[in-house]
Tab-separated table of N, CA and C in Angstrom:
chain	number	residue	atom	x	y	z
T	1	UNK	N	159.336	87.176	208.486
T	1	UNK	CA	158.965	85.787	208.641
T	1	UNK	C	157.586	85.670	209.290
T	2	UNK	N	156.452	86.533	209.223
T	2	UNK	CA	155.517	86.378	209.709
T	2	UNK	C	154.674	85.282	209.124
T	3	UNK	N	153.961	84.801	209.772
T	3	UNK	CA	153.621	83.020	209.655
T	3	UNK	C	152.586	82.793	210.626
T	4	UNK	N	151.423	82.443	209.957
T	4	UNK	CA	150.620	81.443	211.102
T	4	UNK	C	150.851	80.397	211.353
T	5	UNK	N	151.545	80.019	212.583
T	5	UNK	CA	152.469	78.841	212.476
T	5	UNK	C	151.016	77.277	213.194
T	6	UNK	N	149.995	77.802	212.841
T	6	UNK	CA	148.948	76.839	213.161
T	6	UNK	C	148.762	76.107	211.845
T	7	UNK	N	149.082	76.770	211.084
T	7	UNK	CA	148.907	76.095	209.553
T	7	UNK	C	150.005	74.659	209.669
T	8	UNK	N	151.306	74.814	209.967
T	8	UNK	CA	151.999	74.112	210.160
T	8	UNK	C	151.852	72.908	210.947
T	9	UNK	N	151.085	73.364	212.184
T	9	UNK	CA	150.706	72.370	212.900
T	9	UNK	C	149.745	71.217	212.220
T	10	UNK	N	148.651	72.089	211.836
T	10	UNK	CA	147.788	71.540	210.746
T	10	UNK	C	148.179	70.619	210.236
T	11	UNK	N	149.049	71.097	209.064
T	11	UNK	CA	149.375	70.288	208.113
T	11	UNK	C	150.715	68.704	208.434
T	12	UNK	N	151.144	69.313	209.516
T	12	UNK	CA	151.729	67.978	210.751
T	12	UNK	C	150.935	66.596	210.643
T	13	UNK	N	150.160	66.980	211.504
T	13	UNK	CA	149.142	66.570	212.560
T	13	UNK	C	147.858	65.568	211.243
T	14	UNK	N	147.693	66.382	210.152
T	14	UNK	CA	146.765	66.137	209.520
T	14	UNK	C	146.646	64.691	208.373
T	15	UNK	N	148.391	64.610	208.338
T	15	UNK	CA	148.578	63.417	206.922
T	15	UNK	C	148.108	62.070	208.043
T	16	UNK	N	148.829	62.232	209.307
T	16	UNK	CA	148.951	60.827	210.218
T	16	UNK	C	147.397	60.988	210.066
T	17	UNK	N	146.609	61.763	210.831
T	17	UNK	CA	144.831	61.285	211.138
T	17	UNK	C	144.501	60.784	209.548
T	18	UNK	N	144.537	61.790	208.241
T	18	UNK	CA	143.777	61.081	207.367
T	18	UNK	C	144.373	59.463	207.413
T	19	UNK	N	145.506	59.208	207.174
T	19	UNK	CA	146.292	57.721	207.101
T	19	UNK	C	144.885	56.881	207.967
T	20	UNK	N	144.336	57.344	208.531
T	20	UNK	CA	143.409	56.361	209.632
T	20	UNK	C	142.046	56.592	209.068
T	21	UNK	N	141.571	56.895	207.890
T	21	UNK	CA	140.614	57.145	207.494
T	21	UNK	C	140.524	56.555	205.716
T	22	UNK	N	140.409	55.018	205.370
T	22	UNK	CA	140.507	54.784	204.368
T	22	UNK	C	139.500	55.399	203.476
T	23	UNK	N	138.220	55.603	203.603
T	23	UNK	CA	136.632	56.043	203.346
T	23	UNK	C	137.152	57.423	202.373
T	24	UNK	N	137.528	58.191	203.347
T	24	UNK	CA	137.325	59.638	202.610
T	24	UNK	C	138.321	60.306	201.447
T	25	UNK	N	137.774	60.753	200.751
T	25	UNK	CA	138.807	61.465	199.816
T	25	UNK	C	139.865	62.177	200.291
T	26	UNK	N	140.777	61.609	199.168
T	26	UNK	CA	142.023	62.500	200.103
T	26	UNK	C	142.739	63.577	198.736
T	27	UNK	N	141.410	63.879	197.642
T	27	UNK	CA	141.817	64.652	196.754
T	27	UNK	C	142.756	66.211	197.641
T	28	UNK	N	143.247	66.946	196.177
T	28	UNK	CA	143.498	68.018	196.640
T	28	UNK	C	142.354	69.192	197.586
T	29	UNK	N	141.142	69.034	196.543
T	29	UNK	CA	140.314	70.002	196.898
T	29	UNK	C	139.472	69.381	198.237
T	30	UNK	N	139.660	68.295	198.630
T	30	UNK	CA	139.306	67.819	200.270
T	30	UNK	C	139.749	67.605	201.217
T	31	UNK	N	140.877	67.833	200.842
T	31	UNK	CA	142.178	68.126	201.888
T	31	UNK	C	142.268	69.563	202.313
T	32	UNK	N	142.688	70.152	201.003
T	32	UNK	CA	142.223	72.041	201.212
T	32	UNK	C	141.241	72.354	201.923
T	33	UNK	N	139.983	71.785	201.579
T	33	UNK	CA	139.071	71.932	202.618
T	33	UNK	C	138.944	71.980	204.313
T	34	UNK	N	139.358	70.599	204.304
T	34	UNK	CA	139.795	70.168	205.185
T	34	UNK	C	140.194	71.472	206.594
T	35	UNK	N	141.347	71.545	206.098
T	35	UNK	CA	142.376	72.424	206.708
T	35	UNK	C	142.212	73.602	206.595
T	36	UNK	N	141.165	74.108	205.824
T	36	UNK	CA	140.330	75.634	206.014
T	36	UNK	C	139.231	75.346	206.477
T	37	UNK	N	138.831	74.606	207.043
T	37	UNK	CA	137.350	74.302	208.170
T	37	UNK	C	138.285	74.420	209.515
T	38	UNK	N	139.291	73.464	209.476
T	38	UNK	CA	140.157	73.317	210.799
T	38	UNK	C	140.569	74.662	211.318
T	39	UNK	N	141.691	75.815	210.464
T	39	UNK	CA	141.932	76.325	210.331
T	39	UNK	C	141.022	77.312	211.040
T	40	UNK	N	140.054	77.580	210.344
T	40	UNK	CA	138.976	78.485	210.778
T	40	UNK	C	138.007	78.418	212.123
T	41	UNK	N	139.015	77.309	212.421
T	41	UNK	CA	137.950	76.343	214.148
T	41	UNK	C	138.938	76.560	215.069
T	42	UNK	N	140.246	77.002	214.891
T	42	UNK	CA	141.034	77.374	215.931
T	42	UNK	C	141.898	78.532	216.094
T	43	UNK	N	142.008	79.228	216.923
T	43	UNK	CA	142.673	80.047	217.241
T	43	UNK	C	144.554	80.576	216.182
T	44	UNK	N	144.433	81.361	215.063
T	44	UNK	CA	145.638	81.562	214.551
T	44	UNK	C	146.834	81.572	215.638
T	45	UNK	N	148.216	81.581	215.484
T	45	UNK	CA	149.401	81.523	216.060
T	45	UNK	C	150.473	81.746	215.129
T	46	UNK	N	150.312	83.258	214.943
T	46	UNK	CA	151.048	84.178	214.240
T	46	UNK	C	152.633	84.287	215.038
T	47	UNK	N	153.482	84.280	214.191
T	47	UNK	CA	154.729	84.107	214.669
T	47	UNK	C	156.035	85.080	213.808
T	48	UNK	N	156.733	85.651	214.429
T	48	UNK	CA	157.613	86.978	213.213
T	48	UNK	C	159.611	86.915	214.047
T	49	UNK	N	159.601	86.173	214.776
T	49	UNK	CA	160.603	85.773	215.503
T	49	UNK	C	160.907	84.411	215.282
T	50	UNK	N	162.126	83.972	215.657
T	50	UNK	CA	162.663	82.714	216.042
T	50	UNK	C	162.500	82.768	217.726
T	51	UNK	N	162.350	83.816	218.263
T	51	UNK	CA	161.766	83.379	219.696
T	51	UNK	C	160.565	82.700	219.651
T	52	UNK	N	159.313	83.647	218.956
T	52	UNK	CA	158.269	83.701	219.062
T	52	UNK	C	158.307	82.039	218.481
T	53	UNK	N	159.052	81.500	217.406
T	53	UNK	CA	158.671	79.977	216.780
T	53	UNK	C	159.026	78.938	217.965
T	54	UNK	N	160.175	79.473	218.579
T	54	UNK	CA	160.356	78.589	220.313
T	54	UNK	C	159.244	78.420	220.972
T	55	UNK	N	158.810	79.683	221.175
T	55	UNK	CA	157.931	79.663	222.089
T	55	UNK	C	156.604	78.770	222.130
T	56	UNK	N	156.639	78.710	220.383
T	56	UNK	CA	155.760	77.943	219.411
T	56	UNK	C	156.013	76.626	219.634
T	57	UNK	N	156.646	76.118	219.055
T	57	UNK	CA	156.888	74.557	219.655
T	57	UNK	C	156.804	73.982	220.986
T	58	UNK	N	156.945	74.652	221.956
T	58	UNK	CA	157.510	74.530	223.357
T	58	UNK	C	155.742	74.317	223.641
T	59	UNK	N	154.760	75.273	223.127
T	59	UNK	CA	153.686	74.999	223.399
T	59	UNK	C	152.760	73.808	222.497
T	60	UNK	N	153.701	73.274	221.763
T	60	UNK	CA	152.937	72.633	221.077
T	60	UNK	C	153.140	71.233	221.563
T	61	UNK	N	153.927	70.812	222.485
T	61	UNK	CA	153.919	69.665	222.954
T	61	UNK	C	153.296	69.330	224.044
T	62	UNK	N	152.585	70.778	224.590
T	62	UNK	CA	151.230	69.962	225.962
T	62	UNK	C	150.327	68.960	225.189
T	63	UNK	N	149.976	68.330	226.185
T	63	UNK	CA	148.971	67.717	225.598
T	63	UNK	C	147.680	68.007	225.386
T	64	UNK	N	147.134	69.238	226.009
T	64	UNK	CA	145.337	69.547	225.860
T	64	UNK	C	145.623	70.424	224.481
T	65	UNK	N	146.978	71.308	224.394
T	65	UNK	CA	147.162	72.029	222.660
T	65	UNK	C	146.725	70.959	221.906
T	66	UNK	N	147.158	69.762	221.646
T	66	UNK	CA	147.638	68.591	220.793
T	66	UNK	C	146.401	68.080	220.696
T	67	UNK	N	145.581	68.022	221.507
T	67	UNK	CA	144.144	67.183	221.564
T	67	UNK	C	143.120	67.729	221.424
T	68	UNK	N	143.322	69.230	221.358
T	68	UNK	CA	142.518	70.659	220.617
T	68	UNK	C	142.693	70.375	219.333
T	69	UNK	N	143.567	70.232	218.990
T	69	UNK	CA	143.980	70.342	217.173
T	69	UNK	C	143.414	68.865	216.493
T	70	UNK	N	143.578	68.050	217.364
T	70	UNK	CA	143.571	66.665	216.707
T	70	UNK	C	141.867	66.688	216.668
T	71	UNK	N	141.499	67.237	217.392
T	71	UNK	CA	139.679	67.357	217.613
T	71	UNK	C	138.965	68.157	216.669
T	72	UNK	N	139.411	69.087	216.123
T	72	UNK	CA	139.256	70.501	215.241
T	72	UNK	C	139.433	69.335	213.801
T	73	UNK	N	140.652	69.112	213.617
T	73	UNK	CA	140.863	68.003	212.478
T	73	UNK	C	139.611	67.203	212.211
T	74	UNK	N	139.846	65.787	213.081
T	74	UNK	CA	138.172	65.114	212.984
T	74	UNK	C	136.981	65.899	212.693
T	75	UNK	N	137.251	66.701	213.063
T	75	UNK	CA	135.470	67.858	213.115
T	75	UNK	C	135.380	67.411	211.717
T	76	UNK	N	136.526	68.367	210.580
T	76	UNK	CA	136.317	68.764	209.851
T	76	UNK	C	136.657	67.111	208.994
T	77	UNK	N	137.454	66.646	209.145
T	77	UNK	CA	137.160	65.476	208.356
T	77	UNK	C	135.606	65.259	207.923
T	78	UNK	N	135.133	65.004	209.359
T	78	UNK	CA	133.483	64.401	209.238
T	78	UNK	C	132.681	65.286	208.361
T	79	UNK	N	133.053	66.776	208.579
T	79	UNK	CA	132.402	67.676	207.754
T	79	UNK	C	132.069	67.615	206.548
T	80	UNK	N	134.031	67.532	205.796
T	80	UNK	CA	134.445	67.094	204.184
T	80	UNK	C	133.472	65.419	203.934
T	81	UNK	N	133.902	64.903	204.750
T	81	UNK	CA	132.896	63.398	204.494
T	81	UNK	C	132.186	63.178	204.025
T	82	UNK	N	131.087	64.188	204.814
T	82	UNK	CA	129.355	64.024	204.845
T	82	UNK	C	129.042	65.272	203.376
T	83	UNK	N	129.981	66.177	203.103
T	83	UNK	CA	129.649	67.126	202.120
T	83	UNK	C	130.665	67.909	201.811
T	84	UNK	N	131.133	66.400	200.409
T	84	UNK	CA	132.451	67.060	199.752
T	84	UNK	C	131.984	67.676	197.835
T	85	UNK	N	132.565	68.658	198.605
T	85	UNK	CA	132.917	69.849	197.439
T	85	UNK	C	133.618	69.479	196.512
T	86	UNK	N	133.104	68.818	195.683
T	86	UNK	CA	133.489	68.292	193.955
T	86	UNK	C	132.867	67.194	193.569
């Protein structure tokens, strides 16, 4: 079950922010984007246990984790925005 379980978070975290962004494309290939700019802006969180996925969640409800990710997101929104690929 090995898993970067940041992808998950990602992809959480990511439908609510676009929902707040009528402007930008929300094709496939700018979304993908998206979330491989993000992706690549934060720290992986590789996971091969059901401990290790506890341990995972348990950290995912601080709030400076949550406001790291949500910040990494925007980045890359603005990124895809200003120079989308298609």
């Amino acid at each position: 079950m090995l898993r970067n379980y940041m992808e998950v978070i990602v992809d959480n975290l990511l439908t609510s922010i676009l929902s707040e962004y009528k402007d930008i494309c929300k094709c496939k290939v700018c979304i993908e984007d998206i979330k491989a700019i993000t992706l690549n802006n934060l720290q992986p969180l590789y996971i091969s246990t059901e401990k290790g996925y506890t341990y995972t969640k348990i950290n995912e409800l601080k709030i400076q984790f949550k406001t790291t990710v949500i910040s990494e997101i925007i980045k890359s929104i603005d990124i895809v925005y200003n120079n989308p690929n298609h």
